[in-house]
Short mmCIF file of C-alpha atoms in Angstrom, two decimals:
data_model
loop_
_atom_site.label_atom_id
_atom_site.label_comp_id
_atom_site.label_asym_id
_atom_site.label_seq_id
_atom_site.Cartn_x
_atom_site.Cartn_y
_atom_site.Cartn_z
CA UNK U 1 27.00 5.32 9.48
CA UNK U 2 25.16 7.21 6.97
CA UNK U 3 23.61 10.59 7.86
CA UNK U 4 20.86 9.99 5.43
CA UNK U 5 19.85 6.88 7.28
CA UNK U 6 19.41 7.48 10.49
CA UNK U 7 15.63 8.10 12.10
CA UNK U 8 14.33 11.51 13.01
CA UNK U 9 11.97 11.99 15.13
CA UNK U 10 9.49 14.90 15.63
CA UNK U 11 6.49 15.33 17.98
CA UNK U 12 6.18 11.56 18.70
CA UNK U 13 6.87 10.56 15.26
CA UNK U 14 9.99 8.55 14.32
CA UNK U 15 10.53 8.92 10.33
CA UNK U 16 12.75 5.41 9.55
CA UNK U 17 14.95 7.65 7.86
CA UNK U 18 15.84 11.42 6.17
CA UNK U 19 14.85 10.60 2.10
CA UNK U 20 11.69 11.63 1.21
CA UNK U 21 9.23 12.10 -1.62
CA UNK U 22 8.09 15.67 -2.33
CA UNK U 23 4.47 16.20 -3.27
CA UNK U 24 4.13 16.25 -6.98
CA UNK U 25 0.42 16.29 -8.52
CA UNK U 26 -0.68 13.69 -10.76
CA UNK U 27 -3.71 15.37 -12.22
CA UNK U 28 -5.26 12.23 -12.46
CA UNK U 29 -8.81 12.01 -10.87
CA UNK U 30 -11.94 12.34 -12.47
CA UNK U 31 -12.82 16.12 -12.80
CA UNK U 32 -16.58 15.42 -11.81
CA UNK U 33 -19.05 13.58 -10.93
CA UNK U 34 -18.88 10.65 -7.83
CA UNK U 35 -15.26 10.08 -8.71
CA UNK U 36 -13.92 13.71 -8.78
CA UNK U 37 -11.07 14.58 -6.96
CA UNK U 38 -11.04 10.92 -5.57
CA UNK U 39 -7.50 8.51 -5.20
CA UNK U 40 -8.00 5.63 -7.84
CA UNK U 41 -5.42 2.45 -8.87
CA UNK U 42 -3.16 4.95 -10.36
CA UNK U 43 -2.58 7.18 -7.65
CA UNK U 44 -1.84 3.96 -5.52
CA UNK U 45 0.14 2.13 -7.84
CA UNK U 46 2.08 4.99 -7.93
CA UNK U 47 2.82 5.61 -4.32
CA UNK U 48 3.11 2.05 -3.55
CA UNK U 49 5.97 1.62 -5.76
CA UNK U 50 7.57 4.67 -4.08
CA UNK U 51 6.81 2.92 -0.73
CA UNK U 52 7.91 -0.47 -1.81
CA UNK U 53 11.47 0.93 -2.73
CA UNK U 54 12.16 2.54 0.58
CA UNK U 55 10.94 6.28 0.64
CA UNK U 56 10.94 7.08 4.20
CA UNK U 57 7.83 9.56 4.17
CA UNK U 58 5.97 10.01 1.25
CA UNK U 59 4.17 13.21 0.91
CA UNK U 60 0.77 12.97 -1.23
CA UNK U 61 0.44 15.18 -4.17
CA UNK U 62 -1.24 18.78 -3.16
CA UNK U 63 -4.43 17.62 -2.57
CA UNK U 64 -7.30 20.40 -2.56
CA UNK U 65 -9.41 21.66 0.37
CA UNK U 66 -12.35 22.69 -2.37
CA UNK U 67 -13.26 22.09 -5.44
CA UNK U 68 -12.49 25.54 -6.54
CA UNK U 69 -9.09 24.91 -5.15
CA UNK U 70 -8.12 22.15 -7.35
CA UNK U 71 -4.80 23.43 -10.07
CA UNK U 72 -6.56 21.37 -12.53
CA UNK U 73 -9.71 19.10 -12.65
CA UNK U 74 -7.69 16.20 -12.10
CA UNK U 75 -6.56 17.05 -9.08
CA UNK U 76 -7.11 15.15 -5.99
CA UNK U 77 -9.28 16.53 -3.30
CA UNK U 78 -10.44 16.21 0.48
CA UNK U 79 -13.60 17.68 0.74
CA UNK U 80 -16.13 14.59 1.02
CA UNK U 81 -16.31 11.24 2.74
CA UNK U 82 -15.43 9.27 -0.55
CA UNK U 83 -11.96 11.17 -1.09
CA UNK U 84 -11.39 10.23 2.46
CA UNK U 85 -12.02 6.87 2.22
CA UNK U 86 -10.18 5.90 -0.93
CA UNK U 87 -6.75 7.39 0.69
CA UNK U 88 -6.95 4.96 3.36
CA UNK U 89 -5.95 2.11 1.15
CA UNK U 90 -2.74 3.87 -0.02
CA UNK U 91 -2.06 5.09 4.06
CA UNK U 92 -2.69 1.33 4.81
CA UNK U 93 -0.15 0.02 2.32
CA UNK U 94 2.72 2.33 2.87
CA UNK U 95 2.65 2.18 6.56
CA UNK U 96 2.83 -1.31 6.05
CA UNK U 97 6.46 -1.00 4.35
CA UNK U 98 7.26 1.10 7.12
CA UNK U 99 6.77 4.13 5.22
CA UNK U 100 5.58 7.45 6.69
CA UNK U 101 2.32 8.60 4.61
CA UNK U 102 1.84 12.41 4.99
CA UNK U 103 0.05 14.18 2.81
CA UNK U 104 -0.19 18.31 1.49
CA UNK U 105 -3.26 20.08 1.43
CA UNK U 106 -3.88 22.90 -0.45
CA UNK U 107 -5.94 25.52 -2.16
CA UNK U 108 -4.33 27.11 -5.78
CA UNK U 109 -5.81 30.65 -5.37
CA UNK U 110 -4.93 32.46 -9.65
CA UNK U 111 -3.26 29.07 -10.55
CA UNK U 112 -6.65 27.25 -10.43
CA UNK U 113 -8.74 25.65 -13.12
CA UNK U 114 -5.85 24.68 -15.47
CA UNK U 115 -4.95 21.69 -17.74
CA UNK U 116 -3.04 18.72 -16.66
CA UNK U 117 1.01 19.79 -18.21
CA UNK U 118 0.74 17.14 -20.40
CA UNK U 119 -2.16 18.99 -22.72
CA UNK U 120 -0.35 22.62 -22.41
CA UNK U 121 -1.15 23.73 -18.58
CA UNK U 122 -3.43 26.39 -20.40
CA UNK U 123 -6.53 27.88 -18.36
CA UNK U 124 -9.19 25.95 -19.01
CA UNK U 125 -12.74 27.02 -20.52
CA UNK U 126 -15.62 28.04 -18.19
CA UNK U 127 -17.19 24.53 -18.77
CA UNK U 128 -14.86 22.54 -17.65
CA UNK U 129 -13.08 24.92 -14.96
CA UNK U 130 -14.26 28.45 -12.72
CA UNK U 131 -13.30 31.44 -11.79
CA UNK U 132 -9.72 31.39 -9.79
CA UNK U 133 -10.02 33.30 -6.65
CA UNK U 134 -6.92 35.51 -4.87
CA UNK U 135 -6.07 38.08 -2.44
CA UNK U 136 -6.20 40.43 -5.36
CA UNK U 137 -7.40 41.00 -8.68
CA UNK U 138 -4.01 39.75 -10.67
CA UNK U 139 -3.90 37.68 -12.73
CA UNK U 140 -1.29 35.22 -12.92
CA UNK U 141 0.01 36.21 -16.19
CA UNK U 142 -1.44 37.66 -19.47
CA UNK U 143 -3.37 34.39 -20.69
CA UNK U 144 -4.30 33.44 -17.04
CA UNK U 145 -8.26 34.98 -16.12
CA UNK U 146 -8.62 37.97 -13.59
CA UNK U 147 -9.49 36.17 -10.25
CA UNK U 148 -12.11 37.15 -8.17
CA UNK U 149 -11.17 39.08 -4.99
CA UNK U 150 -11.79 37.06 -1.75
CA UNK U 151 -13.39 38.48 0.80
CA UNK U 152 -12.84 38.50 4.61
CA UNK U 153 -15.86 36.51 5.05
CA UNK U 154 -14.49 33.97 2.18
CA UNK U 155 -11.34 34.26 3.45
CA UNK U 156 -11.99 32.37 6.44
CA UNK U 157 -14.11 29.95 4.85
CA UNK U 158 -11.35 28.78 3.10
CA UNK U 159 -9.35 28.84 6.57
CA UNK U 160 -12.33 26.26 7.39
CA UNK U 161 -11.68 24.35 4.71
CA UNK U 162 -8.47 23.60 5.73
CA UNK U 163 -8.99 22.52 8.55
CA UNK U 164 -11.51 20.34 7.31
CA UNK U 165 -8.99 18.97 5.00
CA UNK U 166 -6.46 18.03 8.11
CA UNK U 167 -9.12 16.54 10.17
CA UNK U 168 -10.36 13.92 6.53
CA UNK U 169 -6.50 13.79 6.43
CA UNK U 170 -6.27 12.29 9.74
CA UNK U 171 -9.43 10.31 9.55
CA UNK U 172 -7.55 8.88 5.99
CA UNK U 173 -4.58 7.96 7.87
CA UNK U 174 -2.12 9.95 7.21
CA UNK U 175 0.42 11.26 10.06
CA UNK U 176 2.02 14.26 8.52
CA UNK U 177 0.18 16.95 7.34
CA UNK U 178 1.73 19.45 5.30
CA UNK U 179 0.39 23.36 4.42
CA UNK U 180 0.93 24.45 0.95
CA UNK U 181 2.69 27.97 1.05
CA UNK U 182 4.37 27.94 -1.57
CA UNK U 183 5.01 27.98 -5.66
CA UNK U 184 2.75 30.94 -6.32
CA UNK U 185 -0.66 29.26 -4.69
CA UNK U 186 -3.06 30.94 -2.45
CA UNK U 187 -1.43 31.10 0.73
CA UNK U 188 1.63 32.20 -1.11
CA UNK U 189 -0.49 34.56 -2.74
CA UNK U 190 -1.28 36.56 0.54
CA UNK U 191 2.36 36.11 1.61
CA UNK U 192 4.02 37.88 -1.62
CA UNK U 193 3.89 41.70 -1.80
CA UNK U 194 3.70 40.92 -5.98
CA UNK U 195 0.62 39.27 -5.83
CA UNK U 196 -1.08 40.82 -2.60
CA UNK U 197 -2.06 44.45 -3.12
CA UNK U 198 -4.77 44.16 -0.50
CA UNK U 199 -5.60 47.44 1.82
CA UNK U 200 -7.13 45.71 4.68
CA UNK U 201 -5.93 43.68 7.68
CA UNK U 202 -4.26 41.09 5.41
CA UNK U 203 -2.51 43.07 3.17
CA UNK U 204 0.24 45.76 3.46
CA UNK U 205 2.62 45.16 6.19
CA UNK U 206 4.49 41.87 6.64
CA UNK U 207 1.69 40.96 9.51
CA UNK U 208 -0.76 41.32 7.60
CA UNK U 209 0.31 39.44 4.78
CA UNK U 210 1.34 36.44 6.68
CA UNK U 211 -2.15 37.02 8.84
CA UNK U 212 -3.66 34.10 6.79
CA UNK U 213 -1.41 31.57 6.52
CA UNK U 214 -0.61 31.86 10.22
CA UNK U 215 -4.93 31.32 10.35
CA UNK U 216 -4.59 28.80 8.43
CA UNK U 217 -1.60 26.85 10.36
CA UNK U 218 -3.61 27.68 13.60
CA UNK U 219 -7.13 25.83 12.51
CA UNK U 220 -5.05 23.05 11.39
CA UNK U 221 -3.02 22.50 14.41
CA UNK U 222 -5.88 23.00 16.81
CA UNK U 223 -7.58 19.65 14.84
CA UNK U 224 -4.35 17.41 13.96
CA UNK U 225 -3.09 15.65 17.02
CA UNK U 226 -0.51 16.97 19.28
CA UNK U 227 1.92 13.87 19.18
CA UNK U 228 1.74 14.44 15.29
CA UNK U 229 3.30 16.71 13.32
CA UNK U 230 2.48 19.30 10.89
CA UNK U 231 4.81 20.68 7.91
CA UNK U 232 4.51 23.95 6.13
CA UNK U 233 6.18 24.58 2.81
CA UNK U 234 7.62 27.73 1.34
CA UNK U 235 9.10 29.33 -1.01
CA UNK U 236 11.91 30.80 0.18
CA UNK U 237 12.30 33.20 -2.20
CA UNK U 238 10.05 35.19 -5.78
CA UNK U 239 12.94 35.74 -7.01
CA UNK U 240 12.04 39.10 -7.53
CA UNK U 241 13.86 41.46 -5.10
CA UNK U 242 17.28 39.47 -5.01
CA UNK U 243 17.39 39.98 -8.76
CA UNK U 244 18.91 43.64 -9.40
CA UNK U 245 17.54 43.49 -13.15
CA UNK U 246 14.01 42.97 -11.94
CA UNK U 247 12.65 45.74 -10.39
CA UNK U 248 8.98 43.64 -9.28
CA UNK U 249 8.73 43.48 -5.71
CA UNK U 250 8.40 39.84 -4.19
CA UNK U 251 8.70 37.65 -1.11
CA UNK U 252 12.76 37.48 -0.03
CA UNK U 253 15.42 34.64 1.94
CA UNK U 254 14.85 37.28 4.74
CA UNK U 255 10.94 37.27 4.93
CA UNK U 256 11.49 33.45 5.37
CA UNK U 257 13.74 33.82 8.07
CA UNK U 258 11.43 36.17 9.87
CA UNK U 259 8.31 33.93 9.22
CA UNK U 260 9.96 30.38 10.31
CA UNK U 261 9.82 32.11 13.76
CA UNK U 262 6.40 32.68 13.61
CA UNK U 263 5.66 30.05 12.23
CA UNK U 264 7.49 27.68 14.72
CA UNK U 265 5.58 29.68 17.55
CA UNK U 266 2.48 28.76 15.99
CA UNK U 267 3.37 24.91 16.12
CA UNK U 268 4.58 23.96 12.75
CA UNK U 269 7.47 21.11 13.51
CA UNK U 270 9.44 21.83 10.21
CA UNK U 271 9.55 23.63 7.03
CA UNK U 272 9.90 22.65 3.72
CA UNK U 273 12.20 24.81 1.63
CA UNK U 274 11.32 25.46 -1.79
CA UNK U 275 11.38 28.50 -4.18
CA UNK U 276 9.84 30.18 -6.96
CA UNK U 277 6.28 29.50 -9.11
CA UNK U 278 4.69 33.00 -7.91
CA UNK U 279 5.63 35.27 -11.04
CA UNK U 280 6.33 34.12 -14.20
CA UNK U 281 9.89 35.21 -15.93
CA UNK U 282 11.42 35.06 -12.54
CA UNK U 283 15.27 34.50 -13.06
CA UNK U 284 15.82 31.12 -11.20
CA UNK U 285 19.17 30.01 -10.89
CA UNK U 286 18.66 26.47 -11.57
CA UNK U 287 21.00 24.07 -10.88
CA UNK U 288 22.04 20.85 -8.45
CA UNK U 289 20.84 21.71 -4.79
CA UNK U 290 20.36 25.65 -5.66
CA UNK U 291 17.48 25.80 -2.97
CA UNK U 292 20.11 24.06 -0.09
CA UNK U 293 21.21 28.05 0.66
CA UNK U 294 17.71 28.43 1.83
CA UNK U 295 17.13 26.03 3.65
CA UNK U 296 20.54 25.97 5.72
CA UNK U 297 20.11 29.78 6.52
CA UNK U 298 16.19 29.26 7.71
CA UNK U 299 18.22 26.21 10.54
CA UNK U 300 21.02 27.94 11.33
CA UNK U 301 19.30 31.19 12.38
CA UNK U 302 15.80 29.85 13.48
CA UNK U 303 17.09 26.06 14.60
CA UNK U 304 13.77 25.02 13.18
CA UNK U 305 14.03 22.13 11.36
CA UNK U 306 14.27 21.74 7.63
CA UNK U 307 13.77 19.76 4.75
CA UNK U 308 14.64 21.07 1.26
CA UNK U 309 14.08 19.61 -2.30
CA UNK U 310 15.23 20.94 -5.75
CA UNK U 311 17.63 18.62 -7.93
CA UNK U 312 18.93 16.06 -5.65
CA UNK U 313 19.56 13.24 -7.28
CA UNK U 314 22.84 11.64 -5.81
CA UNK U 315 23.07 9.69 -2.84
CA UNK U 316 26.26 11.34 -1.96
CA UNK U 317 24.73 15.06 -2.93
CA UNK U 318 22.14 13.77 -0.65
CA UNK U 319 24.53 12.74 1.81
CA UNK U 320 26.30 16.11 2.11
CA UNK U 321 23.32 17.78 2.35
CA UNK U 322 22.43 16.18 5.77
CA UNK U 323 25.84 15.08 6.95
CA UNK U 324 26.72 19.01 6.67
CA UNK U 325 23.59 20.54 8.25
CA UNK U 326 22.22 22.11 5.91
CA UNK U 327 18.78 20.19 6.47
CA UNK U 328 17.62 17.54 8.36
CA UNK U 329 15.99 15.73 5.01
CA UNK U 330 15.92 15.92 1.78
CA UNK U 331 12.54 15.72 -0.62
CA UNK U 332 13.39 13.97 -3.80
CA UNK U 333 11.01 14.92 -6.40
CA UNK U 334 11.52 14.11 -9.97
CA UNK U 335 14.44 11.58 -9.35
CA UNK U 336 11.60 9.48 -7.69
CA UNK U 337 9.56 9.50 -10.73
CA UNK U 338 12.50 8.35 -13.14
CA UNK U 339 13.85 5.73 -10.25
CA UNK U 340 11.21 4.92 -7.58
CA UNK U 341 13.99 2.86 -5.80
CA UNK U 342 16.36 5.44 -4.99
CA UNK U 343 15.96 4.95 -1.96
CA UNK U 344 17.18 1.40 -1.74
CA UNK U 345 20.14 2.18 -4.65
CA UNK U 346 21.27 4.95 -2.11
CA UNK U 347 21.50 2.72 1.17
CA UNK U 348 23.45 0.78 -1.30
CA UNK U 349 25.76 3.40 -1.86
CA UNK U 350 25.76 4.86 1.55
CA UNK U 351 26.03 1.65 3.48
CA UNK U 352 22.26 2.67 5.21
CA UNK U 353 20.26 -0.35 6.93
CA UNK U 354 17.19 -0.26 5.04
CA UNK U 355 15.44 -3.95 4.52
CA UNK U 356 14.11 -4.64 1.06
CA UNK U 357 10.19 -6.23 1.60
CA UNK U 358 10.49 -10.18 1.54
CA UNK U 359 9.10 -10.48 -1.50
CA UNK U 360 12.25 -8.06 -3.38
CA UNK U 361 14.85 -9.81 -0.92
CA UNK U 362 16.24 -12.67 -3.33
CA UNK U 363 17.42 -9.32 -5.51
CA UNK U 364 19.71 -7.52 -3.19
#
């Protein structure tokens, strides 16, 4: 039987199977008013069809714990009652095709206030964005604004915030909750020696730069439910230090190692492996599966479970990927955009059980 089709189950949770959707923003919402930041027919269209054609946990775009932690002004958000309430209808429907809704919170730190990709991914102006906030005063790159320098005292606001997020998450439905650490966002930020040049107690030393996100993984777990788990993604790697020809210091495969540890200890149930999107003209050596290495070393030295996403697009690539051990899912990202059925074409392949809905039956 297919390794890619069986059920995993962590905490109390039983995921129908190991192909899931990674979070990929829509920038879609209205950037103000009632509506901003708030799920509307395209955002459930879209992850209804994804549902419909057999994604075993979907994973809701990066949604933001503030306004001022939106990427763009499209962005989704969970910071009011309204946001909460309008994910409920796209929790309700995917649960019903036996789908696992989870959902990523997060807060962009430098990368804020930018335009959807579609119109350039350019800062945007001062009326229609803010002023990014970060560990430290870097900008992302040269066309990117100075952020402001958070505070301690804003600092664990924004720790608050999160935990705010998890508990609207619940309250929407969701039953995964994932922590965005990774492509060059806040918490990412703090973790990254290239973008934290902080002198207090969380920056310097690896303990101090992993002192938020560990605050931040605590406030969530102490308000999402013990039978339920909680996700934290990463990446693995700047691409900085690995690279002999760059000589910028950066976040390495062995920092990840040493933080899945803590962050097991601290109750996160499994880590999703990504890499990159801190500094721009990173090297990245792109090609099918290239963040699989990652992933595979983070379970075989930790045993914490992993998930890892970055060009899988074949149900045998996928396949291998879990047959092998290297993770215990894989997070299809684009290839669920361009075919929201994969998931059904790959049970095809694979010879999985997965059960079309009634109404797609007379096709298969």
């Amino acid at each position: 039987m297919s390794a890619l089709f069986q059920p995993l189950t962590l905490r109390s949770l039983t995921f129908p199977h190991r192909a899931w959707m990674a979070p990929m923003c829509q920038y879609s919402a209205e950037p103000t008013g009632p509506g901003a930041g708030v799920a509307h027919d395209w955002h459930f269209a879209h992850y209804a069809a994804r549902a419909t054609g057999g994604t075993g946990l979907i994973l809701v775009e990066a949604t933001a714990v503030s306004p001022e932690g939106r990427i763009s002004p499209g962005d989704l958000g969970l910071w009011n009652d309204t946001q909460t309430e309008a994910l409920r209808r796209i929790t309700a429907f995917l649960k019903r095709q036996g789908t696992v809704p989870g959902i990523q919170i997060a807060h962009a730190g430098r990368k804020a206030a930018t335009d959807a990709p579609w119109r350039g991914g350019e800062p945007v102006g001062p009326e229609e964005g803010w002023t990014p906030v970060a560990p430290s005063p870097l900008p992302f790159q040269d066309d990117h604004p100075v952020p402001d320098e958070l505070t301690v005292d804003q600092i664990k606001e924004i720790v608050g915030q999160f935990a705010a997020a998890a508990q609207r998450a619940l309250a929407a439905g969701f039953e995964v909750v994932e922590v965005h650490g990774a492509h060059g966002y806040l918490i990412n930020e703090f973790l990254s020696p290239h973008s934290n040049h902080r002198t207090d107690a969380y920056g310097g030393s690896f303990e101090n730069r992993t002192r938020f996100a560990l605050e931040v993984v605590d406030a969530v777990r102490a308000v999402w439910p013990d039978e339920l788990p909680v996700f934290f993604r990463i990446s693995a790697t700047d691409w900085l230090t690995e690279n002999p020809e760059d000589d910028r210091e950066g976040w390495t495969g062995d920092d990840t190692v040493r933080f899945a540890r803590e962050l097991r200890a601290h109750g996160v149930d499994l880590l999703d492996v990504s890499t990159g999107g801190l500094a721009p003209a990173a090297r990245i050596p792109v090609g099918p599966g290239y963040q699989v290495p990652f992933a595979q070393r983070v379970k075989d030295e930790t045993g914490m479970p992993v998930a890892v996403a970055g060009l899988i697009t074949d149900p045998q690539q996928a396949e291998k990927i879990v047959a092998g051990g290297a993770a215990d899912a894989v997070l299809l990202g684009r290839e669920l955009l361009r075919d929201p059925f994969w998931a059904q074409r790959a049970a095809g392949a694979l010879g999985g059980d997965l059960r079309a809905p009634d109404q797609y039956a007379r096709a298969h």
